[in-house]
Short mmCIF file of C-alpha atoms in Angstrom, two decimals:
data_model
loop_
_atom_site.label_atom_id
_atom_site.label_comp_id
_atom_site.label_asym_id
_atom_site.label_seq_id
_atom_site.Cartn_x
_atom_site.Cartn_y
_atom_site.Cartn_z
CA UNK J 53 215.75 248.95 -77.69
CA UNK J 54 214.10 247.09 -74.81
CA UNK J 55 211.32 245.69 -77.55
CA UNK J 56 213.88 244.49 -80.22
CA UNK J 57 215.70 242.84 -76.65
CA UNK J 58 212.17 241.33 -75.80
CA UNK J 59 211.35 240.48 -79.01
CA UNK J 60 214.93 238.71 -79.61
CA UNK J 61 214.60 236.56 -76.51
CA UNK J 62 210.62 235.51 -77.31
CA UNK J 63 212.09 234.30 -80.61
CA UNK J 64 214.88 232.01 -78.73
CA UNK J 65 214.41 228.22 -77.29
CA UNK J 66 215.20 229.68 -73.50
CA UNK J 67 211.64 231.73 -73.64
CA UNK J 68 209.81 228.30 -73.54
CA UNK J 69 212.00 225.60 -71.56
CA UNK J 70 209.74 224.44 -69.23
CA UNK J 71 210.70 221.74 -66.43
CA UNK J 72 208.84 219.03 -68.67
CA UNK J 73 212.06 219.45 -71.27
CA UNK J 74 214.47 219.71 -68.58
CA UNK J 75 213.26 216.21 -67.44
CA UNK J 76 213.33 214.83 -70.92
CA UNK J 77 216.97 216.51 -71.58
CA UNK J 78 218.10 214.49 -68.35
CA UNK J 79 216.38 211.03 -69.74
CA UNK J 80 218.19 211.34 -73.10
CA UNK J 81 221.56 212.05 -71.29
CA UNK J 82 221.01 208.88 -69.60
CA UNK J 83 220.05 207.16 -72.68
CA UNK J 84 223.47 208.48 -73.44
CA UNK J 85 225.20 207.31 -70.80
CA UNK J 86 224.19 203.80 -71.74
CA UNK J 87 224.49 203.92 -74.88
CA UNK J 88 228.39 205.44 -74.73
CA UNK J 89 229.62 204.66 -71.02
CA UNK J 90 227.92 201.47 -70.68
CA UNK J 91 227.62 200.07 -74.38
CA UNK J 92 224.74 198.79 -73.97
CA UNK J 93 223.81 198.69 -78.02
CA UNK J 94 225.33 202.37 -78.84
CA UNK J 95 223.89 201.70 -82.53
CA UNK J 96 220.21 202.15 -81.07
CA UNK J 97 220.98 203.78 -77.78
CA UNK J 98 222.98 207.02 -79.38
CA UNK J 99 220.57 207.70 -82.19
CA UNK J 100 217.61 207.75 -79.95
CA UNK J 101 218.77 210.03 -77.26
CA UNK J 102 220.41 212.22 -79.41
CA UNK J 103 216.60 212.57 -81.42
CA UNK J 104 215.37 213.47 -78.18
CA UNK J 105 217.61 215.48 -77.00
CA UNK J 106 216.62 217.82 -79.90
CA UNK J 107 213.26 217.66 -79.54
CA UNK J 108 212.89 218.55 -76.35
CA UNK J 109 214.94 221.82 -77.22
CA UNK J 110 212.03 224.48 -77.48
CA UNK J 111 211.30 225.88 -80.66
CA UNK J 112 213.47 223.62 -82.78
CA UNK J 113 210.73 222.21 -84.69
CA UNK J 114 212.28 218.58 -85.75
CA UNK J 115 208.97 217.73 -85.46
CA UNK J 116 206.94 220.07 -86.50
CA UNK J 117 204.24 219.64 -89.60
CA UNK J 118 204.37 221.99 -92.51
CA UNK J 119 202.08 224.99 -92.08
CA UNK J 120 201.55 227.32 -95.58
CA UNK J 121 204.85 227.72 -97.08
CA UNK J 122 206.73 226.93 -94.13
CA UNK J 123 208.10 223.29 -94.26
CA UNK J 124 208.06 220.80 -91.91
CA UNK J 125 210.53 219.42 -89.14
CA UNK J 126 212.99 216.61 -90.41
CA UNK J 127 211.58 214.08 -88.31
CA UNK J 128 208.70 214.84 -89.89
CA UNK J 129 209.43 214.10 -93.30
CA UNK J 130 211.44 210.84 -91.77
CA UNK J 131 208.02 209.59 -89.86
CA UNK J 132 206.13 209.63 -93.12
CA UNK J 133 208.32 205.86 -93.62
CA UNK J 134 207.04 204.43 -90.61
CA UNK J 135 205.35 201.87 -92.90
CA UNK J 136 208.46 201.18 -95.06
CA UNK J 137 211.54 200.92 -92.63
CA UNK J 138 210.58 198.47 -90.67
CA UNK J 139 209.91 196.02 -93.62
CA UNK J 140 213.51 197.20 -94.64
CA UNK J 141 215.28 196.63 -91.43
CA UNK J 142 213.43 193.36 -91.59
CA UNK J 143 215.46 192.57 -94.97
CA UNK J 144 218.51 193.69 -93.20
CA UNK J 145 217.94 191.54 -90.53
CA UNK J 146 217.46 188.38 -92.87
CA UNK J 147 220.88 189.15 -94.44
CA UNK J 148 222.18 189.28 -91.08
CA UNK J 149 220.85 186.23 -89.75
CA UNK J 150 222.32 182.52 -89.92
CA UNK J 151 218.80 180.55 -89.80
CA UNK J 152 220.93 177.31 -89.54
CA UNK J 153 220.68 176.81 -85.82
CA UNK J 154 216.75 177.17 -85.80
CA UNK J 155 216.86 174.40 -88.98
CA UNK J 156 218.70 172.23 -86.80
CA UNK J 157 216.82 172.29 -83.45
CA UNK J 158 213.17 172.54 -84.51
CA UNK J 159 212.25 172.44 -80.58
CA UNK J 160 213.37 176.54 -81.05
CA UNK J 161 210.28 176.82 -82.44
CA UNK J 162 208.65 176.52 -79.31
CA UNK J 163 210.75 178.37 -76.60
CA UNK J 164 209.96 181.19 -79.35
CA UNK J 165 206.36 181.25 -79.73
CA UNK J 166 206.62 180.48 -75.84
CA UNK J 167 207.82 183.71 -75.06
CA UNK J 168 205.22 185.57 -77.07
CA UNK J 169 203.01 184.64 -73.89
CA UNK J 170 204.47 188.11 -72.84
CA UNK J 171 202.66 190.09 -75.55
CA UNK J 172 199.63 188.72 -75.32
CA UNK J 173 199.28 188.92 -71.08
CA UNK J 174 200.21 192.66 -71.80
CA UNK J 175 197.33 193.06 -74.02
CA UNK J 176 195.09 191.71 -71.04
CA UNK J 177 196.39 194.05 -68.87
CA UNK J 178 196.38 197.00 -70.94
CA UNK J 179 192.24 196.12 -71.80
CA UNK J 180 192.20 196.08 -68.08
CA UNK J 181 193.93 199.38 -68.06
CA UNK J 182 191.62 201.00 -70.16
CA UNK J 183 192.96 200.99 -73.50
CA UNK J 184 191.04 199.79 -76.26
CA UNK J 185 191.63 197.03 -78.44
CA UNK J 186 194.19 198.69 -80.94
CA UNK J 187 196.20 200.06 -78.26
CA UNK J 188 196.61 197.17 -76.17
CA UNK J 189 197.78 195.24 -79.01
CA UNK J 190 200.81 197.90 -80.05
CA UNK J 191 201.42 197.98 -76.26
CA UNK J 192 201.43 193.99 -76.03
CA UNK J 193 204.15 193.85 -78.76
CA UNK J 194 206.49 195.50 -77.12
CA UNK J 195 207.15 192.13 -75.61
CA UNK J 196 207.73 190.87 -78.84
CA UNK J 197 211.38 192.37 -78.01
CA UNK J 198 211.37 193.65 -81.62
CA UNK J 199 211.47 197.21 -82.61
CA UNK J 200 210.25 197.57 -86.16
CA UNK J 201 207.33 195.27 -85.60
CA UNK J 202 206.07 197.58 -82.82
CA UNK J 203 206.89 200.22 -84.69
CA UNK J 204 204.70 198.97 -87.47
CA UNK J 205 201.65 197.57 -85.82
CA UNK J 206 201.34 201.15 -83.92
CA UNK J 207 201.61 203.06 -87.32
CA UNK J 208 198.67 200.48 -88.28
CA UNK J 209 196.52 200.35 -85.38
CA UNK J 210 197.40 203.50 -82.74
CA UNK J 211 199.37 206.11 -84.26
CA UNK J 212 198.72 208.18 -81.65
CA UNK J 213 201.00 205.79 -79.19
CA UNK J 214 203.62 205.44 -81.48
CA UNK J 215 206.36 207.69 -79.26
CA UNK J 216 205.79 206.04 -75.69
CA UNK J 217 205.67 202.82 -78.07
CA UNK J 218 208.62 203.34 -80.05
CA UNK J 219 210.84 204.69 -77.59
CA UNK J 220 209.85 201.72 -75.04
CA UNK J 221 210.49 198.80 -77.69
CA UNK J 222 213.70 200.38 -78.64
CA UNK J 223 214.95 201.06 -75.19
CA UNK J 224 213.83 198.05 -73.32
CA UNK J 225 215.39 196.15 -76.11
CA UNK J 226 219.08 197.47 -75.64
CA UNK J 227 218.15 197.25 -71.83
CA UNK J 228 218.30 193.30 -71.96
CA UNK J 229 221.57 193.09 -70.33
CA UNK J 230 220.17 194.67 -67.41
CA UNK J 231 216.43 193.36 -67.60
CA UNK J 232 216.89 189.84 -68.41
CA UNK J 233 219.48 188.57 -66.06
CA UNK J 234 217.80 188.79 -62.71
CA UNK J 235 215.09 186.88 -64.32
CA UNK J 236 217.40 184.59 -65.61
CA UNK J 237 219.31 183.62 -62.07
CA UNK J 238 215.27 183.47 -60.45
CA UNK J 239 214.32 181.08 -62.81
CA UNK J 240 217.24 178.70 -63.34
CA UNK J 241 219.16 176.76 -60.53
CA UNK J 242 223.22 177.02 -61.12
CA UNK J 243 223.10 173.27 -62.34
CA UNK J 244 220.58 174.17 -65.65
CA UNK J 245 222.94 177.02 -66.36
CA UNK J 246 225.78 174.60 -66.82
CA UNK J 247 224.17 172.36 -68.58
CA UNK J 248 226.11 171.60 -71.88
CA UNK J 249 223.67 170.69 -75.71
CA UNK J 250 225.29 168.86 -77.69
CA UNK J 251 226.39 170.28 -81.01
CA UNK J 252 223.97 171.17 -83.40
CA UNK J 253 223.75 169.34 -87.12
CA UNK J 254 224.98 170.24 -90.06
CA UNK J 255 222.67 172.47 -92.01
CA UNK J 256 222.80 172.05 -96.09
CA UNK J 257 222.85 174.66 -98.30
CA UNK J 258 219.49 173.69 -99.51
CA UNK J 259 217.75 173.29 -96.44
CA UNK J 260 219.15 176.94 -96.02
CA UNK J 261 217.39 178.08 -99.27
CA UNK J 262 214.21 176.32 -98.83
CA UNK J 263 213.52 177.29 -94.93
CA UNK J 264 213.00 181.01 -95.97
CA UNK J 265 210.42 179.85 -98.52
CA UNK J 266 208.45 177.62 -96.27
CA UNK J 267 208.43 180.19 -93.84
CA UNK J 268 206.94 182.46 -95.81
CA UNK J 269 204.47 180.32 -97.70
CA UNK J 270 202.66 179.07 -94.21
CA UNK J 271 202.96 182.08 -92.22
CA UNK J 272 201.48 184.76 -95.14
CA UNK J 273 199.12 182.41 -96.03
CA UNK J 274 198.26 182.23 -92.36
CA UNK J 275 198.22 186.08 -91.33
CA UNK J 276 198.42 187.57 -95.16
CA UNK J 277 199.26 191.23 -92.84
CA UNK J 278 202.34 190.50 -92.04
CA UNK J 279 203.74 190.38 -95.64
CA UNK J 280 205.70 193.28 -95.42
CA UNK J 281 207.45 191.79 -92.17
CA UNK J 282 208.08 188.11 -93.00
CA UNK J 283 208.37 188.78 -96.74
CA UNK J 284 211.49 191.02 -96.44
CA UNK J 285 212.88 188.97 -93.53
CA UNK J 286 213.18 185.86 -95.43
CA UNK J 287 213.86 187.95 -98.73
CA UNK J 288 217.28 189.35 -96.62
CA UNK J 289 217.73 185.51 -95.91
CA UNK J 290 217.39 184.37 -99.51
CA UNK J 291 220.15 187.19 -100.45
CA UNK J 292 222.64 185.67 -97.52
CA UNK J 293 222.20 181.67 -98.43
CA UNK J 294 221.66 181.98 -101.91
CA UNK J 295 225.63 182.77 -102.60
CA UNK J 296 224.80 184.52 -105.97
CA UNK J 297 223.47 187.68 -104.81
CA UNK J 298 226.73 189.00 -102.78
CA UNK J 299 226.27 192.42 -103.35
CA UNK J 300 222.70 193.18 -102.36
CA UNK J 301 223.02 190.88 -99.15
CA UNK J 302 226.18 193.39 -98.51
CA UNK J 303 224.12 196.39 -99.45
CA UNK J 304 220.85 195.33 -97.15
CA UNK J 305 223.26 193.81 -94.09
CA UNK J 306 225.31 196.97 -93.75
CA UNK J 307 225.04 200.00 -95.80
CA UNK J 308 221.08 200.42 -96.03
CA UNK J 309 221.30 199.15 -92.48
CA UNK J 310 222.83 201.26 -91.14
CA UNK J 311 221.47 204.50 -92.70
CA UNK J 312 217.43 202.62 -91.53
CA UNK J 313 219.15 202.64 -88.04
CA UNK J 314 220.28 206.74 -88.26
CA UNK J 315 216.87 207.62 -89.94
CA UNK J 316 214.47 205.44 -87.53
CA UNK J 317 216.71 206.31 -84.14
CA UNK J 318 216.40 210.07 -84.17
CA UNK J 319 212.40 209.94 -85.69
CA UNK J 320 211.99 207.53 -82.50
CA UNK J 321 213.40 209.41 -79.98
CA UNK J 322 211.97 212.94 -81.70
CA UNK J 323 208.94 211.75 -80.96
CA UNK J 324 209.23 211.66 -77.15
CA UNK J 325 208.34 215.34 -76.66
CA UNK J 326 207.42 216.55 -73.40
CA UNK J 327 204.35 217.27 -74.64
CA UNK J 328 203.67 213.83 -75.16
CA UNK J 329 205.60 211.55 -72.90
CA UNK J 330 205.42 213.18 -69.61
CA UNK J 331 201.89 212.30 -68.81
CA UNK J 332 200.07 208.91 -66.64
CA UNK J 333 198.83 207.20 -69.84
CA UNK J 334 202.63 206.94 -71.54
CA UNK J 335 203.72 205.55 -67.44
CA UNK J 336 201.59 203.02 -67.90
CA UNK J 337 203.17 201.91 -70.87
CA UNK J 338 206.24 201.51 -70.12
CA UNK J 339 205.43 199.68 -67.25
CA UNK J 340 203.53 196.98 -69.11
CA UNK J 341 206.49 197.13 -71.52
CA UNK J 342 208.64 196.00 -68.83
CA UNK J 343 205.75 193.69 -67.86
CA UNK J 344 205.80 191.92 -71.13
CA UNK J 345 209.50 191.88 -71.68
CA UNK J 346 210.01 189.95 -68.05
CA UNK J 347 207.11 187.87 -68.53
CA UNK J 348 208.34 187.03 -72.23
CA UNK J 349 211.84 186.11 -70.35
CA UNK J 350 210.17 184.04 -67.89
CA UNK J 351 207.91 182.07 -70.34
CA UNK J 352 210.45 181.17 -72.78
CA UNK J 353 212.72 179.46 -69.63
CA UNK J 354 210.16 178.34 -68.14
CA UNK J 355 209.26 176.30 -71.73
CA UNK J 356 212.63 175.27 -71.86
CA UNK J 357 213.03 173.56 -68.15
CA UNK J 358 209.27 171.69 -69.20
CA UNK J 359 210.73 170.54 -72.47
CA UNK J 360 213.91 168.81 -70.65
CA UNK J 361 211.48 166.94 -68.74
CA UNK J 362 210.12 164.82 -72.22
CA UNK J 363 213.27 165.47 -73.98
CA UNK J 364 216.16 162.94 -73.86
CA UNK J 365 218.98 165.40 -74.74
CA UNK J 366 218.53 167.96 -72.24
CA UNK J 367 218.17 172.04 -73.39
CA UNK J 368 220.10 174.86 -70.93
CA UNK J 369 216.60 176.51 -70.00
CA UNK J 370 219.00 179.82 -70.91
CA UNK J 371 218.43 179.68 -74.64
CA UNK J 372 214.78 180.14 -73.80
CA UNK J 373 215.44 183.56 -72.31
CA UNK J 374 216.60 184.38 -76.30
CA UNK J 375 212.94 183.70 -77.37
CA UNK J 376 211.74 187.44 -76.63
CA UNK J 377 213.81 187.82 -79.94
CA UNK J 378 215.98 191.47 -80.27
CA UNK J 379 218.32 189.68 -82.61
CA UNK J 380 221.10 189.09 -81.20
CA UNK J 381 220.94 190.91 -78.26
CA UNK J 382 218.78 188.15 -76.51
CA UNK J 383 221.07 185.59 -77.35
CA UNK J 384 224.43 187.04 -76.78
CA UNK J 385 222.51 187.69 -72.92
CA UNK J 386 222.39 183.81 -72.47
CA UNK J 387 225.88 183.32 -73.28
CA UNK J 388 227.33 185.97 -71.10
CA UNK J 389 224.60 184.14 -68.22
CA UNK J 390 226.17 180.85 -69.33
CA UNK J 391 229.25 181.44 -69.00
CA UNK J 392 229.31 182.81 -65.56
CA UNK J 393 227.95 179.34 -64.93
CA UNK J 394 230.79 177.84 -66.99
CA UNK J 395 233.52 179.82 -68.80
CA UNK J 396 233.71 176.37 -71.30
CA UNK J 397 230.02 176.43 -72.30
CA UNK J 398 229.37 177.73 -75.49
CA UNK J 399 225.33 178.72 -75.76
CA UNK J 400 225.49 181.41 -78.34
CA UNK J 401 224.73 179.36 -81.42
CA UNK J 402 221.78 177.65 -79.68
CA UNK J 403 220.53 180.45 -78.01
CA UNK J 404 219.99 182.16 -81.84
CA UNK J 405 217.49 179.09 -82.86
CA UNK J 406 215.03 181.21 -80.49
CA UNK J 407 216.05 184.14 -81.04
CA UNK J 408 215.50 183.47 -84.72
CA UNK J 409 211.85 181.97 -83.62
CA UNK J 410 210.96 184.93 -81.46
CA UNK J 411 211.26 187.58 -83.81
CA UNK J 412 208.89 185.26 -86.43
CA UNK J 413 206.90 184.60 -83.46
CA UNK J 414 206.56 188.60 -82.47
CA UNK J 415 205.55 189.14 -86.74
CA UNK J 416 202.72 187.07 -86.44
CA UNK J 417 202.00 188.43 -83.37
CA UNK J 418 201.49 191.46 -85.11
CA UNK J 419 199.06 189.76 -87.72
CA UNK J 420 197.05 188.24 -85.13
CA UNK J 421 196.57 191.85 -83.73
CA UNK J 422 195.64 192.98 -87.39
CA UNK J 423 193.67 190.56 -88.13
CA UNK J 424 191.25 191.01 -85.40
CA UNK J 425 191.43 194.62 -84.69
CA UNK J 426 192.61 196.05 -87.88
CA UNK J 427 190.85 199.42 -88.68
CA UNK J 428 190.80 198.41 -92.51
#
């Protein structure tokens, strides 16, 4: 009787907890916390800490790889699309998106690609960290502030830091609320936060239509590796401006969505482990993932306050906090900031020209990573 006893509680999860789950148990109840007590982007939040809450559950194999005739863990199965939902949230994204306010103030342009200064200062200090090439590079675009482009750069270039990678990106990103506004008030005096722009142009349906084309003809033809990215983006866009193709710019902004968000939420957060994520090298990335969200922050208001000093009609150096992209999380930040400064000021809308601009910005990023340390 005492074997069968034995034998019973060897098979169960409680013969293996070790304190490395109990500390990854207690980070995905605080993802939780956020996520449902705090709000802070639930959609992205709950997913995740509910994926690794179960991993870190001993024995329950969601991530385990088929072995003989025993299949594999569902997260499994769900990580073998690493390479095809992000190109597909990308599409839902571009359904999503109202491009008009980047049309209208070219000058977003830059405040985007200014905050990309993050990624690349991250890759420097992750060389001088000691990871090589391909790992700096997926750890520098985590301050790209976009999770399926880390997501898909890692897959490419360092599979092997795709959890600490993922789960950073992902978490950082619904973190803005808390990361970016300190930044924000350091950076800006209470007279740029007030300042007022003056309303943006009207955008034509055509210019609407032709944007997403351009886009894609200069910046494929510039980094051809980012297809999958840009292509879909402005694919998702052509659905939402087009006004003939209702039902698949429904079908990409909100059903297929939301079952990319379910699907890559609990494979992200499955694959922090213990195992995996309690050890000195995944530490050091998330601190250069904080590293390259702040200085991607700082850059793009920094940018803005140095454009105002050329630029007759002056920019609130908030919008150029929205360049780290995380559409629209970013931007929704600098109206909440702006508004503390002045309940009457209105920055969302100019805040998403940026935002827009930072997450093409973070894409070709990702193709200037490929194209000089792709292992192709």
């Amino acid at each position: 009787m005492g074997n069968v006893i034995e034998k019973f509680f060897l098979s169960t999860g409680f013969s293996a907890f070790a304190w490395g789950n109990l500390v990854m148990l207690l980070i995905s109840f605080a993802l939780f916390y956020l996520g449902i007590r705090k709000k802070f982007e639930p959609l992205l939040l709950v997913p995740i800490a509910f994926g690794m809450f179960l991993a870190n559950l001993p024995l329950s194999g969601i991530f385990s790889e088929p072995s003989g005739h025993a299949p594999g863990g569902l997260a499994w199965y769900f990580a073998l699309g690493f390479s095809i939902w992000p190109p597909l949230i990308f599409m839902g994204i571009g359904a999503m998106t109202d491009f008009g306010a980047l049309i209208a103030n070219p000058k977003s342009l830059l405040l985007g690609a200014a905050a990309q200064l993050g990624v690349f200062l991250t890759f420097a200090g992750a060389i001088l960290l000691g990871f090589n090439a391909q790992e700096a590079s997926s750890i520098g675009i985590i301050g790209g502030a976009s999770g399926p482009t880390a997501i898909y750069l890692t897959q490419l270039l360092a599979p092997g830091l795709l959890g600490p990678i993922a789960i950073a990106a992902y978490s950082y990103m619904a973190l803005i609320p808390i990361i970016q506004p300190p930044i924000i008030r350091l950076l800006t005096t209470e007279k740029d936060r007030r300042i007022r722009m003056e309303q943006l142009r009207p955008v034509t349906r055509t210019e609407k239509i032709v944007f997403p084309l351009l886009v894609s003809l200069v910046v494929i033809l510039l980094v051809p590796s980012v297809t999958p990215l840009i292509g879909m983006l402005m694919l998702g866009n052509v659905f939402r401006e087009c006004l003939v193709t209702e039902r698949l710019r429904e079908t990409a902004a909100n059903a297929l969505m939301n079952i990319l968000i379910i699907i890559l939420g609990v494979t992200v957060g499955a694959t922090a482990s213990a195992q995996k994520f309690l050890n000195l090298r995944t530490l050091a990335i998330l601190g250069l993932g904080v590293a390259a969200f702040a200085i991607g922050t700082a850059a793009g208001l920094v940018m803005a306050r140095v454009l105002n000093i050329f630029s007759r009609n002056q920019i609130n150096p908030l919008i150029g906090s929205a360049g780290v992209s995380a559409v629209p999380m970013a931007a929704r930040v600098s109206q909440m900031e702006g508004q503390k400064a002045d309940p009457n000021n209105f920055l969302l809308m100019h805040a998403m020209g940026p935002n827009v601009a930072g997450a093409i910005g973070a894409a070709v990023a990702a193709g200037v990573f490929l194209a000089l340390f792709g292992l192709n």
